Structure formats: structure tokens, C-alpha cells
Coordinates of C-alpha atoms and ligand atoms in Angstrom, one line a residue:
M1 CA 0.0 0.0 0.0
T2 CA 1.5 3.4 -1.0
S3 CA -1.4 5.7 -0.3
L4 CA -4.6 5.9 1.8
T5 CA -7.4 8.4 1.5
I6 CA -9.8 8.6 4.4
A7 CA -12.6 10.9 5.4
R8 CA -11.0 14.0 7.0
P9 CA -10.3 13.1 10.7
D10 CA -11.4 14.8 13.9
D11 CA -9.6 15.1 17.2
W12 CA -12.0 14.2 20.1
H13 CA -9.7 15.6 22.8
L14 CA -7.4 18.6 22.2
H15 CA -5.7 21.3 24.3
L16 CA -5.4 24.5 22.2
R17 CA -4.5 26.8 25.1
D18 CA -4.9 30.5 24.5
G19 CA -2.9 33.6 23.3
A20 CA 0.5 33.1 21.7
M21 CA 0.6 29.3 22.4
M22 CA -2.8 28.9 20.7
R23 CA -1.7 30.9 17.6
A24 CA 1.4 28.7 17.3
V25 CA -0.3 25.3 17.7
L26 CA -3.7 25.7 16.1
P27 CA -2.5 25.6 12.5
H28 CA -0.9 22.2 13.2
T29 CA -4.3 20.7 14.1
A30 CA -6.3 22.6 11.5
Q31 CA -4.0 21.4 8.8
H32 CA -5.2 17.8 9.3
F33 CA -8.3 17.8 11.4
A34 CA -11.7 19.3 10.5
R35 CA -13.0 19.5 14.1
A36 CA -11.8 19.0 17.6
I37 CA -13.3 18.8 21.1
I38 CA -11.6 21.7 22.8
M39 CA -10.5 21.1 26.4
P40 CA -11.6 23.9 28.8
N41 CA -8.7 23.7 31.3
L42 CA -7.5 27.3 30.7
V43 CA -6.6 29.5 33.7
P44 CA -9.3 30.5 34.7
P45 CA -11.3 27.5 33.3
V46 CA -14.0 27.7 30.7
V47 CA -17.0 27.2 33.0
T48 CA -20.0 29.1 31.5
G49 CA -21.6 29.2 28.1
A50 CA -20.5 32.9 27.8
Q51 CA -16.9 31.9 28.5
A52 CA -17.1 29.1 25.9
M53 CA -18.5 31.5 23.3
A54 CA -15.7 34.0 23.9
Y55 CA -13.1 31.2 23.8
R56 CA -14.5 29.9 20.5
D57 CA -14.3 33.5 19.1
R58 CA -10.6 33.7 20.1
I59 CA -9.9 30.4 18.4
M60 CA -11.6 31.5 15.2
A61 CA -9.7 34.8 15.3
A62 CA -6.4 32.8 15.6
L63 CA -7.1 30.6 12.6
P64 CA -4.9 31.5 9.7
E65 CA -6.6 32.8 6.5
G66 CA -7.6 30.1 4.2
M67 CA -7.8 27.3 6.8
S68 CA -11.0 25.8 7.9
F69 CA -11.6 24.3 11.3
E70 CA -14.5 23.9 13.7
P71 CA -13.9 24.0 17.4
L72 CA -16.3 21.8 19.3
M73 CA -16.6 23.6 22.7
T74 CA -16.8 22.0 26.1
L75 CA -17.6 23.4 29.6
Y76 CA -15.4 22.7 32.6
L77 CA -17.7 21.1 35.2
T78 CA -17.4 22.5 38.7
E79 CA -19.4 22.0 41.9
D80 CA -21.1 25.4 41.2
T81 CA -22.0 24.7 37.6
D82 CA -25.5 25.9 36.8
P83 CA -27.5 23.2 34.9
D84 CA -29.6 25.8 33.2
D85 CA -26.5 27.5 31.7
V86 CA -25.2 24.1 30.5
A87 CA -28.5 23.3 28.9
A88 CA -28.7 26.7 27.2
A89 CA -25.2 26.4 25.8
H90 CA -26.0 22.9 24.5
A91 CA -29.4 24.0 23.0
S92 CA -27.7 26.9 21.1
G93 CA -25.3 24.4 19.4
L94 CA -22.2 25.9 21.0
V95 CA -21.3 23.2 23.5
K96 CA -20.8 19.6 22.5
A97 CA -19.7 18.1 25.9
V98 CA -19.0 18.8 29.5
K99 CA -15.6 17.9 31.0
L100 CA -15.2 16.3 34.4
Y101 CA -11.8 16.7 36.0
P102 CA -11.5 15.2 39.5
A103 CA -10.1 18.1 41.5
G104 CA -6.3 17.9 41.4
A105 CA -6.0 15.1 38.8
T106 CA -4.0 17.0 36.2
T107 CA -2.9 20.3 34.7
N108 CA -5.2 23.1 35.8
S109 CA -7.8 20.9 37.5
A110 CA -7.9 22.7 40.8
S111 CA -11.5 23.9 40.1
G112 CA -12.6 20.3 39.3
V113 CA -15.0 18.2 41.3
A114 CA -14.2 16.9 44.8
D115 CA -17.8 16.2 46.0
F116 CA -19.6 14.2 43.3
G117 CA -22.9 14.8 45.1
K118 CA -22.7 18.4 44.1
I119 CA -22.8 17.7 40.3
R120 CA -25.8 15.4 40.5
A121 CA -28.3 18.0 39.1
T122 CA -26.1 18.8 36.2
L123 CA -25.5 15.1 35.3
D124 CA -29.2 14.4 35.4
R125 CA -29.9 17.3 33.1
M126 CA -27.2 16.2 30.7
A127 CA -28.7 12.7 30.6
Q128 CA -32.1 14.3 29.8
I129 CA -30.8 16.4 26.9
G130 CA -28.2 13.9 25.5
L131 CA -25.1 16.0 26.3
P132 CA -22.0 13.8 26.7
L133 CA -19.7 13.9 29.7
C134 CA -16.0 13.6 29.0
V135 CA -14.2 12.1 31.9
H136 CA -10.6 12.4 33.1
G137 CA -10.7 9.0 34.8
E138 CA -8.1 9.1 37.6
V139 CA -8.6 9.1 41.3
T140 CA -6.6 11.8 43.1
D141 CA -6.2 10.0 46.4
A142 CA -2.5 10.3 47.5
N143 CA -2.6 6.8 48.8
I144 CA -3.3 5.3 45.4
D145 CA -0.3 4.4 43.3
I146 CA -0.2 6.7 40.2
F147 CA -0.2 3.6 37.9
D148 CA -3.4 2.3 39.5
R149 CA -5.4 5.5 39.5
E150 CA -7.3 4.8 36.3
A151 CA -8.4 1.3 37.3
V152 CA -9.4 2.4 40.8
F153 CA -11.4 5.4 39.3
I154 CA -13.5 3.0 37.2
D155 CA -14.6 1.0 40.2
R156 CA -14.9 3.8 42.7
V157 CA -16.2 6.7 40.7
L158 CA -17.1 5.9 37.0
D159 CA -19.2 2.9 37.4
P160 CA -21.3 4.2 40.4
L161 CA -21.7 7.6 38.5
R162 CA -23.0 5.9 35.4
R163 CA -25.4 3.6 37.4
A164 CA -26.7 6.6 39.2
T165 CA -27.3 8.5 35.9
P166 CA -29.0 6.1 33.4
G167 CA -28.8 7.2 29.8
L168 CA -25.9 9.6 30.4
K169 CA -23.4 9.5 27.5
V170 CA -19.9 9.2 28.8
V171 CA -16.5 9.3 27.1
M172 CA -13.7 7.6 29.0
E173 CA -10.9 9.9 27.8
H174 CA -7.3 9.0 27.0
I175 CA -7.6 5.5 28.4
T176 CA -4.3 3.9 29.3
T177 CA -5.1 0.4 30.8
S178 CA -6.5 -3.0 29.8
N179 CA -8.9 -2.4 32.7
A180 CA -10.4 0.5 30.9
V181 CA -10.5 -1.4 27.6
D182 CA -12.3 -4.3 29.3
Y183 CA -14.7 -2.1 31.1
A184 CA -15.6 -0.1 28.0
R185 CA -16.2 -3.3 26.0
A186 CA -18.7 -4.6 28.5
Q187 CA -21.0 -1.5 28.3
D188 CA -23.8 -0.4 26.1
D189 CA -23.3 2.2 23.4
S190 CA -23.8 5.2 25.8
L191 CA -20.1 4.7 26.6
G192 CA -17.3 5.7 24.3
A193 CA -13.5 5.8 24.9
T194 CA -10.8 7.9 23.3
I195 CA -7.2 6.7 22.9
T196 CA -4.3 9.0 22.3
T197 CA -1.6 8.6 19.7
H198 CA 1.3 8.5 22.2
H199 CA -0.3 5.8 24.4
L200 CA -0.3 3.5 21.3
V201 CA 3.4 4.0 21.1
I202 CA 5.0 4.4 24.5
N203 CA 5.0 2.4 27.7
R204 CA 6.4 3.5 31.1
N205 CA 9.9 2.3 30.2
H206 CA 10.0 5.1 27.6
I207 CA 9.6 7.6 30.4
L208 CA 11.8 6.1 33.0
A209 CA 14.4 3.6 31.7
G210 CA 17.8 4.9 30.7
G211 CA 17.2 8.4 32.1
I212 CA 14.1 10.3 32.7
K213 CA 12.3 11.7 29.6
P214 CA 10.0 14.6 30.5
H215 CA 8.6 14.8 27.0
Y216 CA 7.0 11.4 27.4
Y217 CA 5.4 12.4 30.7
C218 CA 1.7 13.0 30.5
L219 CA -1.4 12.2 32.5
P220 CA -2.7 9.6 32.7
V221 CA 0.9 8.4 32.8
A222 CA 1.8 5.6 30.3
K223 CA 1.5 2.1 31.9
R224 CA 3.3 -1.2 31.4
E225 CA 3.6 -2.9 28.0
S226 CA 0.7 -5.2 28.4
H227 CA -1.6 -2.2 28.7
R228 CA -0.2 -0.6 25.6
L229 CA -0.9 -3.7 23.7
A230 CA -4.5 -3.8 24.9
L231 CA -4.9 -0.2 23.7
R232 CA -3.4 -1.1 20.3
A233 CA -5.8 -4.0 20.0
A234 CA -8.7 -1.7 20.9
A235 CA -7.7 1.1 18.5
T236 CA -6.8 -1.1 15.5
G237 CA -9.5 -3.7 16.0
G238 CA -12.3 -1.8 14.4
E239 CA -14.6 -1.6 17.5
T240 CA -16.7 1.5 17.0
R241 CA -16.7 2.7 20.7
F242 CA -13.0 3.5 20.5
F243 CA -11.9 6.7 18.7
L244 CA -9.0 9.1 18.4
G245 CA -8.6 11.9 21.1
T246 CA -5.0 13.0 20.8
D247 CA -4.8 14.9 24.1
S248 CA -2.1 16.9 22.3
A249 CA -1.1 19.1 25.2
P250 CA 1.6 21.7 24.4
H251 CA 3.8 23.0 27.1
T252 CA 7.0 25.0 26.5
D253 CA 10.2 23.2 26.9
A254 CA 11.0 25.5 29.8
N255 CA 7.9 24.3 31.6
K256 CA 8.5 20.6 30.8
L257 CA 12.2 20.5 31.7
L258 CA 11.9 21.3 35.4
P259 CA 12.4 19.6 38.7
C260 CA 8.6 19.5 38.7
G261 CA 7.7 19.6 35.0
C262 CA 4.3 19.8 33.4
A263 CA 2.4 16.8 32.1
G264 CA 1.5 16.6 28.4
C265 CA 2.7 15.3 25.0
F266 CA 2.4 17.5 22.0
T267 CA 1.4 15.3 19.1
A268 CA -0.7 17.5 16.8
P269 CA 1.9 17.9 14.0
N270 CA 2.7 14.2 13.5
T271 CA -0.3 12.3 14.9
M272 CA -1.7 11.2 11.5
A273 CA 1.7 10.0 10.3
I274 CA 2.3 8.1 13.5
L275 CA -1.2 6.5 13.3
A276 CA -0.5 5.4 9.8
H277 CA 2.7 3.7 11.0
V278 CA 0.8 2.0 13.9
F279 CA -2.1 0.8 11.9
E280 CA 0.2 -0.5 9.1
E281 CA 2.3 -2.3 11.7
D282 CA -0.9 -4.0 13.0
S283 CA -2.1 -4.8 9.4
A284 CA -5.1 -2.6 10.1
M285 CA -4.8 0.2 7.6
D286 CA -8.5 -0.5 6.7
K287 CA -9.4 0.4 10.3
L288 CA -7.7 3.8 10.5
E289 CA -10.6 5.7 9.0
G290 CA -13.0 4.3 11.5
F291 CA -10.7 5.2 14.4
A292 CA -9.8 8.7 13.3
S293 CA -12.8 9.8 11.2
R294 CA -16.0 7.8 11.7
N295 CA -16.4 6.4 15.2
G296 CA -16.2 9.8 16.9
P297 CA -18.9 11.5 14.9
A298 CA -21.1 8.5 15.3
F299 CA -20.8 8.7 19.1
Y300 CA -21.4 12.4 19.1
G301 CA -24.3 12.2 16.6
L302 CA -22.5 14.4 14.1
P303 CA -21.9 13.9 10.3
V304 CA -18.7 12.4 9.1
N305 CA -16.6 15.0 7.3
A306 CA -17.3 15.3 3.6
D307 CA -13.8 16.1 2.6
T308 CA -10.8 13.8 2.8
L309 CA -7.2 13.4 3.9
T310 CA -4.6 11.4 2.0
L311 CA -1.6 9.7 3.5
T312 CA 1.2 8.6 1.3
R313 CA 4.0 6.2 2.0
T314 CA 6.8 8.8 1.8
P315 CA 9.0 9.7 4.8
S316 CA 7.8 12.6 7.0
P317 CA 10.5 15.1 8.1
K318 CA 11.3 14.9 11.8
H319 CA 9.2 17.6 13.5
G320 CA 11.6 18.6 16.3
H321 CA 9.8 21.5 17.8
V322 CA 7.3 24.3 17.1
D323 CA 8.3 27.8 17.9
T324 CA 6.0 30.0 20.0
E325 CA 6.4 33.5 21.4
D326 CA 6.6 31.8 24.7
G327 CA 9.5 29.5 23.6
P328 CA 9.9 26.2 21.8
V329 CA 7.4 23.3 22.2
T330 CA 8.9 19.9 21.5
V331 CA 6.9 17.6 19.2
F332 CA 6.4 14.0 20.4
D333 CA 9.1 11.7 19.1
P334 CA 7.7 8.3 18.4
G335 CA 11.2 6.8 18.4
F336 CA 10.9 5.4 14.9
E337 CA 11.2 6.8 11.4
L338 CA 7.9 8.0 10.0
N339 CA 7.4 6.3 6.7
W340 CA 4.0 8.0 6.1
S341 CA 3.1 11.6 5.6
V342 CA 0.0 13.6 5.0
Q343 CA -0.2 14.8 1.4
Ligands
NCD401 C1 -3.1 18.0 30.0 C2 -2.7 19.4 29.9 O1 -1.5 19.7 29.8 O2 -3.6 20.3 29.9 N1 -1.9 17.2 30.3 C3 -1.8 15.9 30.0 O3 -0.8 15.3 30.5 N2 -2.6 15.2 29.3 C4 -4.2 17.8 30.9 C5 -4.9 16.4 30.8 O4 -5.6 16.2 29.8 O5 -4.8 15.6 31.7
ZN402 ZN1 -6.1 16.3 28.0

């Protein structure tokens, strides 16, 4: 196979940031992706419909002339979220999902949820109106080992929450374990799960063996190899509940390379080339379109993009880093040559 044309892909989990960083990274996503679910973990977070509208306007203003891209906005769920505001933002077509961060789980999650009883009215309302909940699925309990936090979250938080809210559409985001794959497979179609590009490529050895590699550190942290293989099987196996959410999360090198560095892998520029490599390696090139372009829209009840993207079997240049006014941002290095590129 030397070329593959698929419906234009979407990214169902993306950090665009704001200001100078957004201006630098947005073109890399818009070049390949028609739409993306935009994470609301700005400082301060995007909590209300009015804030989401203002953020969408800033994104559109930052989009270079001649590029087309549709940001699918989300609201950051807090214990003070107003269900009426959420419902209005959804009814207007602006907001496509609500994001649940357990308080303290990851970058800019301080305003997230600690008392799950306090979000009950919003969850019930979302179930009524068919608005999906995107979940960062990790417990934050200091006593739980960081490599176990996703599996424990499923048992302690996610499953009880779903049972208490029948009909609520939930996306398990950036899953990293075979536990999450197994749980997802056993549910009805109200449950979807996104998988990042980097979690298909790295395991925890990449972060920790032979010297610490901050550019491979993200949350949820990559797990052992058996979990990576379970994610690969889920992504390349053609099951419709699994779809691409890159979690491309740019931080400047200055903020990554610290004694306490930020979590996040920046994969927007080379995600499609890496995915072509991964799906080819697993003899699953015919499944790439489902994973990147079809399963996500089906879950969200949106049309598949009418235009296309073509990958050719020609080497991609190494991406190195993207310059921003705040300093360079290192692009995720998959650790192998990229034999595919986007035409
Ligand atoms: C994300 C970020 O930097 O905003 N970081 C990450 O490691 N994925 C936050 C998140 O999605 O957890
Ligand atoms: Zn994220």
C-alpha cells in the first residue's frame, strides 16, 4: 500500500491553550483535522456558556486565513456549575460536551470536582438532553499508586456515577489500561472511549528507563507494555466505541524540563503520520478511517466530514519543535522513522 485516502479526521480531545501558544499550535491541528473537542482547562477554566463562546471566538480569530476548522466547545464542570446554563449552551449548538476533572487530577484541574454529590443535578440534566460527559478518569487519592489511579477510578467513581445516571453519554478519555478497555467493551453504546496517539506508542519504560524523559510524561501516565498492547488492539481492532482523542497538550520546553515539570505530550503535527505507522504495523490500515474519522462523529451524533485526507508512504520530516512566542514546544518523538506523511 502506498497511499490511503480517508474521510477527514477529527480530534476528540485537544488542548489548544490561548494567546500566543494557541496561535502557534492551532494551524498544526487545522492542517489535518476538520474539528476537535476543545478542552476547557484554561486559567481560569471555561465554565460558563458565555466563556465558551468567547473562547470559540478567540480560536476562530487565531485561525490563519484560508484554513477551515470547527472547534467543538466544552464546559469545565465545577461543583457550582448551573444546569440551566449548561442546557442553554447545548441548545444553542455551541457546546458539545462537559468535561469532568476530579479536583487535582492533572494540569489546571484545581477547580474540578471533589464532592460528586454536588454535580448530580447537572449530570441528570445532561442525561435528559443527551449532552455527553467527557471524563478524566483518575482518582486523586494520594494513597493510590499513580499507575493504579485509572483502574481504581473505574470501580470507585465511574461505574457508580453511570449507574446513578441512566442514559448519560460518557466518554472515558485517553484510556491507558487494559482495565479501561475491558470495562468499555462490557458497556452499552452510551459509553465511548478515546485513545491518544502516544499511548499507542510508548509504555512506562520510555519515560523512566535509561534516564528520565520529561517529553514522554503525560497524564494519565503511560503504563506497562501489556496495557499498551491492549490499547493497540482496541484502536486497530475496528470496534466503534474506540476513537481518536490525541490529548495533544503543548507546554513550552521551559515548563517541561523542570524539577517538577508539566504533564503533556504535543502530538498534533505528527499524529496522523504516527497513526498510519501504527495501523500498518498491526495490518489494520483499513481500520484507520473508523478510528480517526468515523467512530467519533457516530458517538457524538455528528456527520462524518465530507472532505478527505490522503496519507502517502513517503517519509515525514522529523518535527523537532514548534516555535511559539513563549518559547519552543517539543513535538512528540515516536522513536521510529515516520514512513508515512500527510499529502
Ligand atoms: C493535559 C494538559 O496539559 O492540559 N496534560 C496531560 O498530560 N494530558 C491535561 C490532561 O488532559 O490531563
Ligand atoms: Zn487532556
